[in-house]
PDB file of C-alpha atoms and ligand atoms in Angstrom:
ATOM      1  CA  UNK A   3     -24.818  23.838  -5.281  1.00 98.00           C
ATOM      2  CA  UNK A   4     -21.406  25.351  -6.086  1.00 97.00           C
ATOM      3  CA  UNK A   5     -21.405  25.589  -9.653  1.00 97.00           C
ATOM      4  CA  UNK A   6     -21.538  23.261 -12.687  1.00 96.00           C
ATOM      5  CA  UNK A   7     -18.705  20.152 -13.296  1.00 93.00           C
ATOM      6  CA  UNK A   8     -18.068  18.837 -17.194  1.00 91.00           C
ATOM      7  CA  UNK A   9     -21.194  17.182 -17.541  1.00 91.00           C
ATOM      8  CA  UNK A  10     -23.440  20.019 -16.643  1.00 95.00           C
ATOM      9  CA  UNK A  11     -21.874  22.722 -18.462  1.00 91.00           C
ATOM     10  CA  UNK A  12     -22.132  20.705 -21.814  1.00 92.00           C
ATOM     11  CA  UNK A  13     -25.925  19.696 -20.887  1.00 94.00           C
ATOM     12  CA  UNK A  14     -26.238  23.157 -19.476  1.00 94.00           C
ATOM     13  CA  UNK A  15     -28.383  21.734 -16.544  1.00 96.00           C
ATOM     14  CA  UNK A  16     -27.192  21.758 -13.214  1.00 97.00           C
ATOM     15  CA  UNK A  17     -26.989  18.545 -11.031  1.00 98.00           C
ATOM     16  CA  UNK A  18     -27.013  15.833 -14.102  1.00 97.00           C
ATOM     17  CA  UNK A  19     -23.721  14.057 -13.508  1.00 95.00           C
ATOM     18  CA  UNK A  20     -23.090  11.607 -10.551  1.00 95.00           C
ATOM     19  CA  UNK A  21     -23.278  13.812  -7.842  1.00 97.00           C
ATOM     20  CA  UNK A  22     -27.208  14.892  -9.331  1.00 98.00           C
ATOM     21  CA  UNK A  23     -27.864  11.140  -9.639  1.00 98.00           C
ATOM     22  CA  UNK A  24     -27.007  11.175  -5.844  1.00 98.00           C
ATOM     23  CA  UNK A  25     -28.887  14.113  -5.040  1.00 98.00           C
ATOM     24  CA  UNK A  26     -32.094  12.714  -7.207  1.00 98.00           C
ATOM     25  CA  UNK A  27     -31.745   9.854  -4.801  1.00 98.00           C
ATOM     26  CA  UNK A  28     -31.992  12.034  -1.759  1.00 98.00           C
ATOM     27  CA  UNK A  29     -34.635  14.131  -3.353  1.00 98.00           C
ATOM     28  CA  UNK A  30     -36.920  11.374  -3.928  1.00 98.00           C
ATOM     29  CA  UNK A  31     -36.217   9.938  -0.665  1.00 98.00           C
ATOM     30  CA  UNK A  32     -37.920  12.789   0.505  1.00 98.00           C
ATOM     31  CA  UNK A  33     -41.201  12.190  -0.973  1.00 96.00           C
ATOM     32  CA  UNK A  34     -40.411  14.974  -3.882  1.00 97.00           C
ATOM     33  CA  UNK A  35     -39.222  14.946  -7.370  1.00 97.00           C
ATOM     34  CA  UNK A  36     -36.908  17.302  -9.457  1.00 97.00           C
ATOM     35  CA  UNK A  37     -39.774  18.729 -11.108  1.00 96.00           C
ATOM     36  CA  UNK A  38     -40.967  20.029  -7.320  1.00 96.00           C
ATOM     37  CA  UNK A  39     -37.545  21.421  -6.477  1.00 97.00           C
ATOM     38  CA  UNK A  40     -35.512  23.987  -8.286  1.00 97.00           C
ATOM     39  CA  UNK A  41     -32.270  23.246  -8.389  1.00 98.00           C
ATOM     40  CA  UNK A  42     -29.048  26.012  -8.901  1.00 97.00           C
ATOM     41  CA  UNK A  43     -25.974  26.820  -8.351  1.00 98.00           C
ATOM     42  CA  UNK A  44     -23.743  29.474  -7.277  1.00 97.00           C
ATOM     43  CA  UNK A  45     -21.542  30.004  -9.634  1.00 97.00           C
ATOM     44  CA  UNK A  46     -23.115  29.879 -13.330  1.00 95.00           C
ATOM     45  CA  UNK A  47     -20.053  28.342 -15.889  1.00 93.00           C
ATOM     46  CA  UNK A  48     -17.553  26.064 -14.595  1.00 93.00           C
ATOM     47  CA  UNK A  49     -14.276  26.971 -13.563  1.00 91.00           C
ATOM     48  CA  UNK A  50     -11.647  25.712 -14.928  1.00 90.00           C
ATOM     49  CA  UNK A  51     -10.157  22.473 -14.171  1.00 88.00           C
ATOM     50  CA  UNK A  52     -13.052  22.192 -11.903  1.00 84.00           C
ATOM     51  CA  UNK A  53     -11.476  23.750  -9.383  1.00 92.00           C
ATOM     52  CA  UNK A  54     -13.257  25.757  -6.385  1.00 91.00           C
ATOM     53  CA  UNK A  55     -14.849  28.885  -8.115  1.00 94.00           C
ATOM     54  CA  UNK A  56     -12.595  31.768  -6.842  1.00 95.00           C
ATOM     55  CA  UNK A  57     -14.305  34.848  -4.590  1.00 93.00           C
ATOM     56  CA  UNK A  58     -14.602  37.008  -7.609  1.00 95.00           C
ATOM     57  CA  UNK A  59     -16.283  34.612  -9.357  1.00 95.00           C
ATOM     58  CA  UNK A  60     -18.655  34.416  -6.412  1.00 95.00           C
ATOM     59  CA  UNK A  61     -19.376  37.488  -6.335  1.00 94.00           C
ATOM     60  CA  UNK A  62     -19.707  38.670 -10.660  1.00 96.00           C
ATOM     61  CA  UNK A  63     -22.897  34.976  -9.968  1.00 96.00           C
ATOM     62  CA  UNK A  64     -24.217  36.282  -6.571  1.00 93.00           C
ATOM     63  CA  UNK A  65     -26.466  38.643  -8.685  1.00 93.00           C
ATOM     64  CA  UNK A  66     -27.906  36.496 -10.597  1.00 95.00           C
ATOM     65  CA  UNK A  67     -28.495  33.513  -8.240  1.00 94.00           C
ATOM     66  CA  UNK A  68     -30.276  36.497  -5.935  1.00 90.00           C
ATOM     67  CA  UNK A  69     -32.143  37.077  -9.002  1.00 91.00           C
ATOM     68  CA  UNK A  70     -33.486  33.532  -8.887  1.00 93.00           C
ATOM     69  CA  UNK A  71     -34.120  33.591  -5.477  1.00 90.00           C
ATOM     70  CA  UNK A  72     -36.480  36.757  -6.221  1.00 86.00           C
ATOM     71  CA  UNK A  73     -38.099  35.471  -8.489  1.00 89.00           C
ATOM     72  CA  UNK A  74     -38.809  31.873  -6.990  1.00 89.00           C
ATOM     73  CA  UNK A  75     -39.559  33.338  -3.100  1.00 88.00           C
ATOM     74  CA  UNK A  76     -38.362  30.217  -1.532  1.00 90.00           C
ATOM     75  CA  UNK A  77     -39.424  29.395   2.283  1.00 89.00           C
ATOM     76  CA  UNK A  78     -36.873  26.698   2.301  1.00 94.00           C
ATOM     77  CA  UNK A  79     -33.326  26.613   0.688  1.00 96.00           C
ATOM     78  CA  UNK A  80     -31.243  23.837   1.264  1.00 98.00           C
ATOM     79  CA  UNK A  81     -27.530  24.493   0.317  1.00 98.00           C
ATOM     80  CA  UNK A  82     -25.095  21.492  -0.882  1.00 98.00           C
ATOM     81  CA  UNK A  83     -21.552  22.149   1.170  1.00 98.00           C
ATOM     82  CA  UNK A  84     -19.606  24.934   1.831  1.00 97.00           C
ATOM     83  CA  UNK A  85     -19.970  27.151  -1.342  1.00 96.00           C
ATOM     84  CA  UNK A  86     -23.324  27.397  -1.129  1.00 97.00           C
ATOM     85  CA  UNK A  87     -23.834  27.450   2.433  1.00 97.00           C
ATOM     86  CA  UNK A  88     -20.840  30.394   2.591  1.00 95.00           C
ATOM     87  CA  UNK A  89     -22.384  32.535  -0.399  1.00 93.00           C
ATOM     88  CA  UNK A  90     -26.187  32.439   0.906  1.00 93.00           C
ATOM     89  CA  UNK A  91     -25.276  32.890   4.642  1.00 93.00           C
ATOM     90  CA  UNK A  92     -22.002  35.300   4.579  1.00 91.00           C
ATOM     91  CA  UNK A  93     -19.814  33.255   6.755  1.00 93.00           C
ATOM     92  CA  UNK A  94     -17.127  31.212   6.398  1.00 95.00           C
ATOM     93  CA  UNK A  95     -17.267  29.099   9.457  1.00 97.00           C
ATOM     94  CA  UNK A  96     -17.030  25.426   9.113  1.00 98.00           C
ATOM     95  CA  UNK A  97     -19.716  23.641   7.083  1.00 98.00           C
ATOM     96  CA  UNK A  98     -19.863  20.569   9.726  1.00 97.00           C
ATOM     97  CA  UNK A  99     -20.673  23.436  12.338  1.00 98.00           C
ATOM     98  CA  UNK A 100     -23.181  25.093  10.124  1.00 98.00           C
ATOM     99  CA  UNK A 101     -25.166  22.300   8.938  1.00 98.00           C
ATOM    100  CA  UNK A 102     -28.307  20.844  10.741  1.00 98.00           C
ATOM    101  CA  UNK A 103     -29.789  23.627  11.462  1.00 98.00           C
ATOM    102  CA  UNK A 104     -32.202  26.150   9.744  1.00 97.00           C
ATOM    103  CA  UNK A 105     -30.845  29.595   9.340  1.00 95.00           C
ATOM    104  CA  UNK A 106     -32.480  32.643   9.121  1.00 89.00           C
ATOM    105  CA  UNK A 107     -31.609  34.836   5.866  1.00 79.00           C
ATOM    106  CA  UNK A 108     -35.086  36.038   4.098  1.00 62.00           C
ATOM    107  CA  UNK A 109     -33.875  39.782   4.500  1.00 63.00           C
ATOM    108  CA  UNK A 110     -30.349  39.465   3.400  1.00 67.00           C
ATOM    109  CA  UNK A 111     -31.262  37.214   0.223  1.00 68.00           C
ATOM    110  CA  UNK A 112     -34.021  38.510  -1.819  1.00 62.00           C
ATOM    111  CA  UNK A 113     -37.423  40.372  -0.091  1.00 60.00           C
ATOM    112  CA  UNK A 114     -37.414  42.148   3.100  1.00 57.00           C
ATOM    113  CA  UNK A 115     -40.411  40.915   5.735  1.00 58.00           C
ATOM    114  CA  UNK A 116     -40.289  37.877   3.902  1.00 67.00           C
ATOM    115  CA  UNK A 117     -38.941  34.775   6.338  1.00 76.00           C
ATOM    116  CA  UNK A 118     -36.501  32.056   4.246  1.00 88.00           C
ATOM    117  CA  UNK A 119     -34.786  29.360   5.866  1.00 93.00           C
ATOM    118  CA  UNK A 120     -31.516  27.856   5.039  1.00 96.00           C
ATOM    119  CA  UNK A 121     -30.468  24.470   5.747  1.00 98.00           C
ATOM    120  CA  UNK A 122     -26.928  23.755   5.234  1.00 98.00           C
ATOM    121  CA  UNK A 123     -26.054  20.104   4.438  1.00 98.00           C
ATOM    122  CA  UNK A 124     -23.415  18.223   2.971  1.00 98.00           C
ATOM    123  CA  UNK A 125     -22.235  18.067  -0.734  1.00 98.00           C
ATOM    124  CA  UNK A 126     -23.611  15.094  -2.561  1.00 98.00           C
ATOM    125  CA  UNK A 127     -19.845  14.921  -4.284  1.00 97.00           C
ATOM    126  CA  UNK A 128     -18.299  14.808  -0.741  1.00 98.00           C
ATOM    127  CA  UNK A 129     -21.228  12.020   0.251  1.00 98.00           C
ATOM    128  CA  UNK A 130     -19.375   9.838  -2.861  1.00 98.00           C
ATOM    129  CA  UNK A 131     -16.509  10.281  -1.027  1.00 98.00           C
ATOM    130  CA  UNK A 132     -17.434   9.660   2.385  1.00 98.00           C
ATOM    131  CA  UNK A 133     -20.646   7.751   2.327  1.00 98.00           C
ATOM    132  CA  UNK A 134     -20.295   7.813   6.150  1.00 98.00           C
ATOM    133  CA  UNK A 135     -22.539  11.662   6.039  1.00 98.00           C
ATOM    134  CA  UNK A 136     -25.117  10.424   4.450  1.00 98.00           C
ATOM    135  CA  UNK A 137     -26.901   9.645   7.726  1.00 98.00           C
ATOM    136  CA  UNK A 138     -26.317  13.156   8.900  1.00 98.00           C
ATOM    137  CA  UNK A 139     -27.487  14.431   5.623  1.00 98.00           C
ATOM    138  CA  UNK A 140     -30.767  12.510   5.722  1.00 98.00           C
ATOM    139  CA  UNK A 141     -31.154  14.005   9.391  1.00 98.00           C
ATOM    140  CA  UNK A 142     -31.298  17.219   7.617  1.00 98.00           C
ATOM    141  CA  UNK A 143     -33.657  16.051   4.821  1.00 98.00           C
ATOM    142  CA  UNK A 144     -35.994  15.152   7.467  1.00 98.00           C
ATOM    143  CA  UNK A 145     -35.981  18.650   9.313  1.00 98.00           C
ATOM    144  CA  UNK A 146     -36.658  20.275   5.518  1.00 98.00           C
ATOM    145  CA  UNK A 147     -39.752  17.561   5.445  1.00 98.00           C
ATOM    146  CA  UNK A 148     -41.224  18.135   8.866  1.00 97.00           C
ATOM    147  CA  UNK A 149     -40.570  21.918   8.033  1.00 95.00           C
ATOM    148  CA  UNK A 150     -42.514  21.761   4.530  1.00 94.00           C
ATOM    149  CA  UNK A 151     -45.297  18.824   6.065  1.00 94.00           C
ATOM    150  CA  UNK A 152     -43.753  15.984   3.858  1.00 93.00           C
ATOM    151  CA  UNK A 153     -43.713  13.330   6.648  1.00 90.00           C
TER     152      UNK A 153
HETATM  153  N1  LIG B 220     -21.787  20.058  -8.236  1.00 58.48           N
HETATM  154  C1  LIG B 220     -22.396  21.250  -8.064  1.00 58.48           C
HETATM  155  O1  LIG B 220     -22.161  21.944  -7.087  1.00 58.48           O
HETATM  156  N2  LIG B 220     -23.268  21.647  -8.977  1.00 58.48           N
HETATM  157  C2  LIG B 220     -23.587  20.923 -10.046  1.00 58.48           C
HETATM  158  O2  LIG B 220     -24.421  21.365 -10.845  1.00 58.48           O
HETATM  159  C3  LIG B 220     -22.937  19.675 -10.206  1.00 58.48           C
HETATM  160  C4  LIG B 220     -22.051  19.268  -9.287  1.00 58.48           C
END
């Protein structure tokens, strides 16, 4: 995800406020649980106001996320809306064109000769908002399952 709202910086857990219950929802509509998936964000404290973490800010997490990524060798990532899908796949080009797809980004993220695929979807905040994606968004969830043998 992008990076922790109020409720996750004071539980200091990413994911736990309504937009997490949302994405629990989608998770175990998959056939998986929280426990199976691990679950981070971009940017590691939230900005203030909750506003859009700025590129600096981006860039002082982008070590440490990497680090993650190392560590937990991923074959699949799937990143929630545009900050995510931006920082992991060094674009900028719209998330609506970007997601749906698997993208190709082993290399670039964490282990050379190592293939990890991205899967941009929407932002479980902007699916509150506009409950119309979630079809699109469980399109997506279903390549991720075919892709890991969940269905
Ligand atoms: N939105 C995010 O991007 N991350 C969280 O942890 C919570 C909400």
């Amino acid at each position: 995800g992008e990076g922790p709202g109020q409720e996750e910086d004071r539980r200091g857990e990413p994911f736990v406020g309504a937009a997490g219950a949302l994405l629990g929802k989608i998770i175990g509509a998959m056939n998986l649980t929280r426990e199976a998936v691990y679950i981070c964000n971009v940017v590691k404290c939230r900005p203030p106001g909750n506003r859009n973490p700025e590129p600096a800010e981006m860039a002082t997490c982008l070590p440490f996320l990497k680090a993650q990524l190392r560590v937990l060798q991923p074959t699949v990532i799937c990143t929630l809306g545009a900050c995510a899908t931006h920082a992991l796949l060094e674009t900028d080009a719209p998330i609506s064109r970007l997601r749906g797809r698997f993208h190709d980004c082993g290399d670039r993220l964490w282990s050379p000769n190592r293939d990890c695929l991205v899967m941009p979807t929407f932002h479980p905040a902007y699916l509150l908002r506009h409950p119309e994606a979630k079809r699109a968004v469980w399109e997506d969830m279903q390549k991720i399952m075919r892709k890991l043998g969940l269905s």
